[in-house]
Tab-separated table of C-alpha atoms in Angstrom:
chain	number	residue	atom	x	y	z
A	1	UNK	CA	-95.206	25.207	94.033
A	2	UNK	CA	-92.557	25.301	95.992
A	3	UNK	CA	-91.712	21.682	96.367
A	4	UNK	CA	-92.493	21.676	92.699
A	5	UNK	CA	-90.168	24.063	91.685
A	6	UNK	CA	-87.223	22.461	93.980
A	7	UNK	CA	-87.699	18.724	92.066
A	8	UNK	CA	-87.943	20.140	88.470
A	9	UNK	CA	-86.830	23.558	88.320
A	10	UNK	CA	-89.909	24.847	87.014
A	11	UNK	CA	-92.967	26.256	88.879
A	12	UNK	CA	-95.677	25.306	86.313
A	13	UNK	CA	-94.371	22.325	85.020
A	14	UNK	CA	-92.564	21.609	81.470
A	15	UNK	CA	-92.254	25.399	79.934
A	16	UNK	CA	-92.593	24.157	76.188
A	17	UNK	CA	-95.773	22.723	77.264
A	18	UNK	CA	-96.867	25.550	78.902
A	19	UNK	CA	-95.844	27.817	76.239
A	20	UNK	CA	-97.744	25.857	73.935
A	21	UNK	CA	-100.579	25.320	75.730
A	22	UNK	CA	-101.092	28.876	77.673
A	23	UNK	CA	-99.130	31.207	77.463
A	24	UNK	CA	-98.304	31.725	74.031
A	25	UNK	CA	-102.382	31.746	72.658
A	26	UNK	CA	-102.997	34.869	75.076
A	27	UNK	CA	-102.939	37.091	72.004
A	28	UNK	CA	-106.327	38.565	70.633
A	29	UNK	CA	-105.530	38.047	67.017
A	30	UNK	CA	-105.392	33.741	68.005
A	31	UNK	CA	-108.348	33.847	70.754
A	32	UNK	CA	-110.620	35.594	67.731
A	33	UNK	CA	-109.114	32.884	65.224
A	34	UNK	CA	-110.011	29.571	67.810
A	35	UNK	CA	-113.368	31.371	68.649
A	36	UNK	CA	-114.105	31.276	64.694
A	37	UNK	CA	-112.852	27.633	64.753
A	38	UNK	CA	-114.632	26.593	67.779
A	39	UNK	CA	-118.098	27.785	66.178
A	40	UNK	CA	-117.474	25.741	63.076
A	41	UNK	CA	-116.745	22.730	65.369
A	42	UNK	CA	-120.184	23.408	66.929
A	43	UNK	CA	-121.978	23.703	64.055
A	44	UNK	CA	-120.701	22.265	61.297
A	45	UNK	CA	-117.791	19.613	61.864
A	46	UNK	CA	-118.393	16.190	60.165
A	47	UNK	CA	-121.986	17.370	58.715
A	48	UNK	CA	-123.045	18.985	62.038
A	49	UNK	CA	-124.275	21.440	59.493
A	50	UNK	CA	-127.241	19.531	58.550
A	51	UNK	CA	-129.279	19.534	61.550
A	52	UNK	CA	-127.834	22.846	62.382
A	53	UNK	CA	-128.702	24.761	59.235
A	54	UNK	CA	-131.959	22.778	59.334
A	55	UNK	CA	-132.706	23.959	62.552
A	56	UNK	CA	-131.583	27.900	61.705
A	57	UNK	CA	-134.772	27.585	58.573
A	58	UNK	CA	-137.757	26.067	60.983
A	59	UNK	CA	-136.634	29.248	63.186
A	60	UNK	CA	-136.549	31.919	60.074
A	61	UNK	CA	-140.185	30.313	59.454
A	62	UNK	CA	-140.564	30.000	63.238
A	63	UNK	CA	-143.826	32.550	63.498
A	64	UNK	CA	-143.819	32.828	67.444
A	65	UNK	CA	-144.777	29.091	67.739
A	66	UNK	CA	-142.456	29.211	71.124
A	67	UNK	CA	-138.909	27.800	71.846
A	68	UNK	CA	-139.506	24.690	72.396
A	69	UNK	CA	-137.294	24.578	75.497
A	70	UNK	CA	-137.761	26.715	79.185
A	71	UNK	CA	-135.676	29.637	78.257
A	72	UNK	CA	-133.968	29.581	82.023
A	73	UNK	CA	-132.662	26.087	80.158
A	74	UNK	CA	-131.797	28.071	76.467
A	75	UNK	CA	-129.900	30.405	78.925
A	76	UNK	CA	-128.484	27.263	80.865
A	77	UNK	CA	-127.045	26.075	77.172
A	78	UNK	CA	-126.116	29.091	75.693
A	79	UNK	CA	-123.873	30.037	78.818
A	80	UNK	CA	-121.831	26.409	78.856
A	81	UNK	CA	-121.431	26.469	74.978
A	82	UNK	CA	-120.060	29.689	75.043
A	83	UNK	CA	-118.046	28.948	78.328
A	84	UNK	CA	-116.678	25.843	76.480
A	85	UNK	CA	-115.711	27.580	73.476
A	86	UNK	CA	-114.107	30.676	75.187
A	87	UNK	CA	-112.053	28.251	78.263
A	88	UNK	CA	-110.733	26.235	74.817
A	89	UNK	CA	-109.680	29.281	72.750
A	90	UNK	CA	-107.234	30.040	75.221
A	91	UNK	CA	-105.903	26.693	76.472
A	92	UNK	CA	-104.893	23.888	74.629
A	93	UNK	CA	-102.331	24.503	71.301
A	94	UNK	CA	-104.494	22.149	69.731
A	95	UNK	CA	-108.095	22.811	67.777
A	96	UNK	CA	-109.126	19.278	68.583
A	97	UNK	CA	-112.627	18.618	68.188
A	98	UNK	CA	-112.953	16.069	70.807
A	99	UNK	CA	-112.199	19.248	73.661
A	100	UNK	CA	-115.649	19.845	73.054
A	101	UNK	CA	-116.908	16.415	73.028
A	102	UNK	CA	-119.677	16.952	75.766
A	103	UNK	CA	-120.548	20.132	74.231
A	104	UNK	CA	-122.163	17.849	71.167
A	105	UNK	CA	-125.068	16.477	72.687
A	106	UNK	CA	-125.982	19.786	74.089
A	107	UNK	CA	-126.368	21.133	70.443
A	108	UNK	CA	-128.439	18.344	68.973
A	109	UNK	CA	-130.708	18.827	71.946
A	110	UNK	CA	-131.236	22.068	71.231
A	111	UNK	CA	-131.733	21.403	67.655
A	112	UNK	CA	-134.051	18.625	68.138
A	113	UNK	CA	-135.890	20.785	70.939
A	114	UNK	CA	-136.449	23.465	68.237
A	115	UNK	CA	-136.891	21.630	64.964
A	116	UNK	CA	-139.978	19.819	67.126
A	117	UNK	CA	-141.746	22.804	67.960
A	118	UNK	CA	-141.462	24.256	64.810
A	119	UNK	CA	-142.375	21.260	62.712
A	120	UNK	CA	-144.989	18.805	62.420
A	121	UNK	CA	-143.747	14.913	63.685
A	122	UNK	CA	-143.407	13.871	60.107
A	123	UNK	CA	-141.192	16.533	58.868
A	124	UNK	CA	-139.303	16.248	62.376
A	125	UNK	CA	-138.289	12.533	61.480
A	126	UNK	CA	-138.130	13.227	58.629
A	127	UNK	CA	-135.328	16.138	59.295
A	128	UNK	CA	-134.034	13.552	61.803
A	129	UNK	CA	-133.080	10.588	59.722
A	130	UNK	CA	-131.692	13.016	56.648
A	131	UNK	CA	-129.020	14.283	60.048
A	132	UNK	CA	-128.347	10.754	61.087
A	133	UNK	CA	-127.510	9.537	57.427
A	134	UNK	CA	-125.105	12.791	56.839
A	135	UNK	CA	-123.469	11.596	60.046
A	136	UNK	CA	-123.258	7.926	59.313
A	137	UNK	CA	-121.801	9.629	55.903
A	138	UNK	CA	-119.503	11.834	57.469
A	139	UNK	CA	-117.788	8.385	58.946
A	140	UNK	CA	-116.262	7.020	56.467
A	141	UNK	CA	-116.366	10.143	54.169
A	142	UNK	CA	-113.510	13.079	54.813
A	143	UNK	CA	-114.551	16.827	55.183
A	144	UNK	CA	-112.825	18.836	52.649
A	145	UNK	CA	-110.279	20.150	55.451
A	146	UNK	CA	-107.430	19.104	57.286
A	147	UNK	CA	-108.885	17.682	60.637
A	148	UNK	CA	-107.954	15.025	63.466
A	149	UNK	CA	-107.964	11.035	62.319
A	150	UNK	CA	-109.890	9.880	64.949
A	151	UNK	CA	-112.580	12.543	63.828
A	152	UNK	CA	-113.792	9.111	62.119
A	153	UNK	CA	-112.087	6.070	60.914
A	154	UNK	CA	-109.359	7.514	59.591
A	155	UNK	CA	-108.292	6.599	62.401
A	156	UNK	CA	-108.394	2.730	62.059
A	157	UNK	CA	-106.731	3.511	58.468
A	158	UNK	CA	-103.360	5.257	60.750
A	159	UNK	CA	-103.909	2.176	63.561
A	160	UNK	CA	-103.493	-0.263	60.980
A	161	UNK	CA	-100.651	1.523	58.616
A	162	UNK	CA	-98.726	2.103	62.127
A	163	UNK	CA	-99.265	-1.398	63.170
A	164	UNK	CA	-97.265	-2.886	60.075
A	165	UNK	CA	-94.518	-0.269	59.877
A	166	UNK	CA	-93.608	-1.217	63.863
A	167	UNK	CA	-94.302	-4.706	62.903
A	168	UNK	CA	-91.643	-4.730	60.582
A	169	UNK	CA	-89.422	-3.086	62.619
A	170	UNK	CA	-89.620	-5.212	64.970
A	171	UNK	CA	-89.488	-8.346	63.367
A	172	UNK	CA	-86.705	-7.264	61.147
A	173	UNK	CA	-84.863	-4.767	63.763
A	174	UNK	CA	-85.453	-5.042	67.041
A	175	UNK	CA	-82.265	-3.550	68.365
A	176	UNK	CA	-82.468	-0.550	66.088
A	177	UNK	CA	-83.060	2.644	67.234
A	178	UNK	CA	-85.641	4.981	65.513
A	179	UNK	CA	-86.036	8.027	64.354
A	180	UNK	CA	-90.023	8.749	64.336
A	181	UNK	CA	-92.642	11.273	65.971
A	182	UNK	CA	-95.342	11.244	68.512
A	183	UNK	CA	-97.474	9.156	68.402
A	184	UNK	CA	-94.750	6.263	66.812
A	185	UNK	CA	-92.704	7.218	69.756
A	186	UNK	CA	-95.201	5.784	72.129
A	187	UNK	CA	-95.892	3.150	70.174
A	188	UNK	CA	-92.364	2.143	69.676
A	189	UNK	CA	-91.279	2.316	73.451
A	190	UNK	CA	-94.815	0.820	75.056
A	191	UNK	CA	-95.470	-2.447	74.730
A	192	UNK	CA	-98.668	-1.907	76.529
A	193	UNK	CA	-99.841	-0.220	73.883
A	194	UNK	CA	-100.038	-3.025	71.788
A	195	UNK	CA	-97.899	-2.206	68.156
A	196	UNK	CA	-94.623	-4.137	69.498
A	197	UNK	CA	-93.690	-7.028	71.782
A	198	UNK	CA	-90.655	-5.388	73.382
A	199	UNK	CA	-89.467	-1.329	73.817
A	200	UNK	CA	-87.912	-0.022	70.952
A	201	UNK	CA	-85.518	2.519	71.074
A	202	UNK	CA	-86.194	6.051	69.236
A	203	UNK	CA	-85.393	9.189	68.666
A	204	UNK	CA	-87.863	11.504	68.691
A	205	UNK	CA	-88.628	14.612	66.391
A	206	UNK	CA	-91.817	17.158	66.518
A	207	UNK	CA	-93.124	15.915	63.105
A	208	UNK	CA	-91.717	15.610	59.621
A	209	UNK	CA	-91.897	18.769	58.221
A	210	UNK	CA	-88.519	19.409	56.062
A	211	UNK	CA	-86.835	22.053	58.832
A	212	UNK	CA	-87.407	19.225	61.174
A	213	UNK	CA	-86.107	16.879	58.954
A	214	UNK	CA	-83.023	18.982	57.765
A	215	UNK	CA	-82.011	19.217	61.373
A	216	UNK	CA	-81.523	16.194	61.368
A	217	UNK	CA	-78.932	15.985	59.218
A	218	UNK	CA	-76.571	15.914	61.731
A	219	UNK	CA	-77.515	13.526	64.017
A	220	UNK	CA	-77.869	10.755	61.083
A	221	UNK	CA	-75.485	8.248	63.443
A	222	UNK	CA	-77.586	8.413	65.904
A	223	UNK	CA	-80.767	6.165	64.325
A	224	UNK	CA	-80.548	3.113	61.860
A	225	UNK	CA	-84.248	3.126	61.028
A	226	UNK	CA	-87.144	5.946	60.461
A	227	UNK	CA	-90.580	5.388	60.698
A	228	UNK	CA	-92.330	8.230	58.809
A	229	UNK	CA	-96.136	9.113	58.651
A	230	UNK	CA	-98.667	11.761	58.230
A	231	UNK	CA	-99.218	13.316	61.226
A	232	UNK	CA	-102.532	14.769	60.477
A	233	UNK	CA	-105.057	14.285	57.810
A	234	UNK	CA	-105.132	16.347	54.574
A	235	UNK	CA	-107.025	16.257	51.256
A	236	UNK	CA	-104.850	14.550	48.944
A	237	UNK	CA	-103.567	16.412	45.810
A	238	UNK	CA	-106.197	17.301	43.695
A	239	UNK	CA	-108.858	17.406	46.334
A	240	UNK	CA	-111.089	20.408	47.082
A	241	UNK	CA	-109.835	21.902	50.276
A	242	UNK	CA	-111.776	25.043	52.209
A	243	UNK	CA	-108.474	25.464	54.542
A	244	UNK	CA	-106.136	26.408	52.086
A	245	UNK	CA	-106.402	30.193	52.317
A	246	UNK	CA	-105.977	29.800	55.973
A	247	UNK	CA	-102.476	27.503	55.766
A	248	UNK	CA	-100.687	30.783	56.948
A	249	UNK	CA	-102.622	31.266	59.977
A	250	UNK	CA	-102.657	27.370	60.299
A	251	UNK	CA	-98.831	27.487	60.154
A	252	UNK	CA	-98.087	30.253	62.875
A	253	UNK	CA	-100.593	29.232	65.529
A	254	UNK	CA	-101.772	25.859	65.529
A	255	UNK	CA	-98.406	23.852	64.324
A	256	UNK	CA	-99.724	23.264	60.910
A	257	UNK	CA	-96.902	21.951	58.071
A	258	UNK	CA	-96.221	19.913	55.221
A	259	UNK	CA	-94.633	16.215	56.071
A	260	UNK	CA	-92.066	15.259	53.978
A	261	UNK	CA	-92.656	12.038	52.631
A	262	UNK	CA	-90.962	8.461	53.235
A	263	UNK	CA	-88.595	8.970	50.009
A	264	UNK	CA	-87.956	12.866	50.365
A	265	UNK	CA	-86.904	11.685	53.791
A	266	UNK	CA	-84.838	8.883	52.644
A	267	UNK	CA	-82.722	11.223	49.784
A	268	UNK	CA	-82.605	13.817	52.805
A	269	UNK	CA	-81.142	11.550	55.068
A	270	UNK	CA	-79.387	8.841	52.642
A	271	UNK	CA	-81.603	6.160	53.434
A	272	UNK	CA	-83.680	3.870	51.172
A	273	UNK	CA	-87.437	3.194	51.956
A	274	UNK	CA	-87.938	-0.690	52.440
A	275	UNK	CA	-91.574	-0.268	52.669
A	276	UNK	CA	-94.022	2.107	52.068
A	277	UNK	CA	-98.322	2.542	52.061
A	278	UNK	CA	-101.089	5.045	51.896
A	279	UNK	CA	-104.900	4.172	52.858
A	280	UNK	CA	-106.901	7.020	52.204
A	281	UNK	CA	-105.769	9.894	53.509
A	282	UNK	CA	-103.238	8.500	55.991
A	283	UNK	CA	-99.428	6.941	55.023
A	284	UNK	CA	-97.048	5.273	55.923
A	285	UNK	CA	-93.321	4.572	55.652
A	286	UNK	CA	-90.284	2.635	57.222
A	287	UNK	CA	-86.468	4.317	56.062
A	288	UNK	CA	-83.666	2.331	56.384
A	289	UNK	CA	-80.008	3.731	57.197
A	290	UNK	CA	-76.360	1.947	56.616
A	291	UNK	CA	-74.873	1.058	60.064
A	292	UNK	CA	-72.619	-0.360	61.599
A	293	UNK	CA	-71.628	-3.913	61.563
A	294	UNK	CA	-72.184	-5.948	64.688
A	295	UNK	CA	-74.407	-3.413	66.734
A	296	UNK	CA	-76.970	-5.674	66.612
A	297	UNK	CA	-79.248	-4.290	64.050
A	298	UNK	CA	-78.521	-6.458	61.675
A	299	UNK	CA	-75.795	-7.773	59.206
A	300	UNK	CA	-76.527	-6.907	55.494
A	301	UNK	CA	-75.727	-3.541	53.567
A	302	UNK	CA	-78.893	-1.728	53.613
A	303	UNK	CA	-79.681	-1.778	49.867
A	304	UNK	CA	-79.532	-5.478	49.654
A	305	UNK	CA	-82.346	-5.293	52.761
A	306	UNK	CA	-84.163	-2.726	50.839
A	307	UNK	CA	-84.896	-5.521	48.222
A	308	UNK	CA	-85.149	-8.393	51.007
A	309	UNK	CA	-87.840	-6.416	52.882
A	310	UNK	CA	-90.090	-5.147	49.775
């Protein structure tokens, strides 16, 4: 710690991402909020529900037919779910499913373990392939909740969208520098990653809400180009959404907001958006900014690229 402390200054690493990570969810009002979302993870996250629920009736019509599993091993998997569940309601600022990941199989073993004993084999199966169609479902087919994009393949839909917004920027301005958030940052600056050829210069902001956004009103010289997307996935205008009692909560502990979109950010900012796409859920956007002549980003009057680049 020590050494630590003399090379950065801190004794636990970056504060922000401790705060954010530790020491600001050690309040009980949060823990009891992640518990509450860590049990819907477990049980019914992309149509977990259906072999959970499933399970939950051949028990109510159980009838002391046994449990299906040594109860030293229902102990055994009650104690790491709940350990699981508990360890990620206080770390991590983030309710991502995947924190659980190996906790996933341990629940559809228990479920399976139980539906068998209290079932014949047909019904079984048949309970079986009715859970591995509502998953195969729950792939291409949103909950009705905000949730991660890799969750399913949303995330190929944000993959691709990011790959032709850096595309374009780098075909069209490669010595730019942009103003985007995590993950375009890394995607921008790492080659390795695959979205770009060479590093491209950003600056980086937390997301795209509009306070984010308004601050940078006064940093506008600083970037020539923005590359704006939706940083998590929604239900679209319109669509039925069980979280939207909970945006306050959402809001205060778990970084939830609006992004402003490519043209609110471009009237913001006085930019004009040379390209812009939604697939699904997910979109997309790339702002340009007047410059400079000669820095190298390029050498007509943004508006006249604006129609070039359409």
């Amino acid at each position: 710690y020590w050494f630590h402390w003399r090379r950065t200054g801190f004794i636990f690493g970056n504060p922000e991402f401790l705060r954010y990570n530790a020491t600001a969810n050690l309040t009980p009002y949060r823990f009891g909020l992640c518990l509450w979302h860590r049990l819907l993870h477990l049980t019914m996250h992309m149509n977990l529900f259906v072999p959970v629920l499933g399970t939950v009736l051949v028990v109510a019509l159980w009838r002391g037919r046994g449990w299906g599993l040594d109860r030293g091993a229902v102990a055994a998997l009650g104690v790491v779910l709940v350990a699981n569940s508990v360890e990620f309601s206080v770390l991590g600022g983030a309710l991502l499913t995947r924190y659980l990941l190996p906790m996933f199989p341990l629940v559809l073993r228990g479920c399976g373990a139980w539906g068998r004993q209290g079932v014949g084999t047909g019904t079984f199966w048949g309970m079986a392939g009715v859970s591995l169609a509502a998953f195969v479902v729950g792939i291409f087919v949103n909950p009705p909740y905000a949730f991660a994009p890799e969750d399913n393949l949303t995330y190929r839909d944000m993959v691709v969208l990011h790959q032709q917004a850096v595309g374009l920027i780098g075909r069209k301005f490669p010595g730019a520098t942009v103003l985007t958030a995590w993950p375009g940052a890394a995607e921008l600056e790492r080659p390795e990653l695959g979205y770009t050829r060479s590093p491209i210069h950003v600056v980086e902001v937390k997301n795209f809400s509009r306070s984010k956004m308004t601050g940078m009103e006064g940093q506008r010289g600083t970037f020539q180009v923005a590359m704006v997307f939706s940083t998590k996935a929604v239900p679209t205008t319109g669509q039925f959404d069980l979280a939207r009692r909970n945006r306050a909560a959402d809001a205060r502990y778990f970084d939830f907001h609006d992004d402003m979109l490519p043209g609110e950010v471009a009237r913001l900012l006085g930019g004009t958006v040379i390209w812009e796409e939604q697939r699904g859920v997910e979109w997309a956007g790339v702002v340009l900014f007047p410059w400079e002549r000669g820095n190298g980003v390029g050498e007509a009057e943004p508006q006249q690229a604006a129609i070039l680049f359409r």
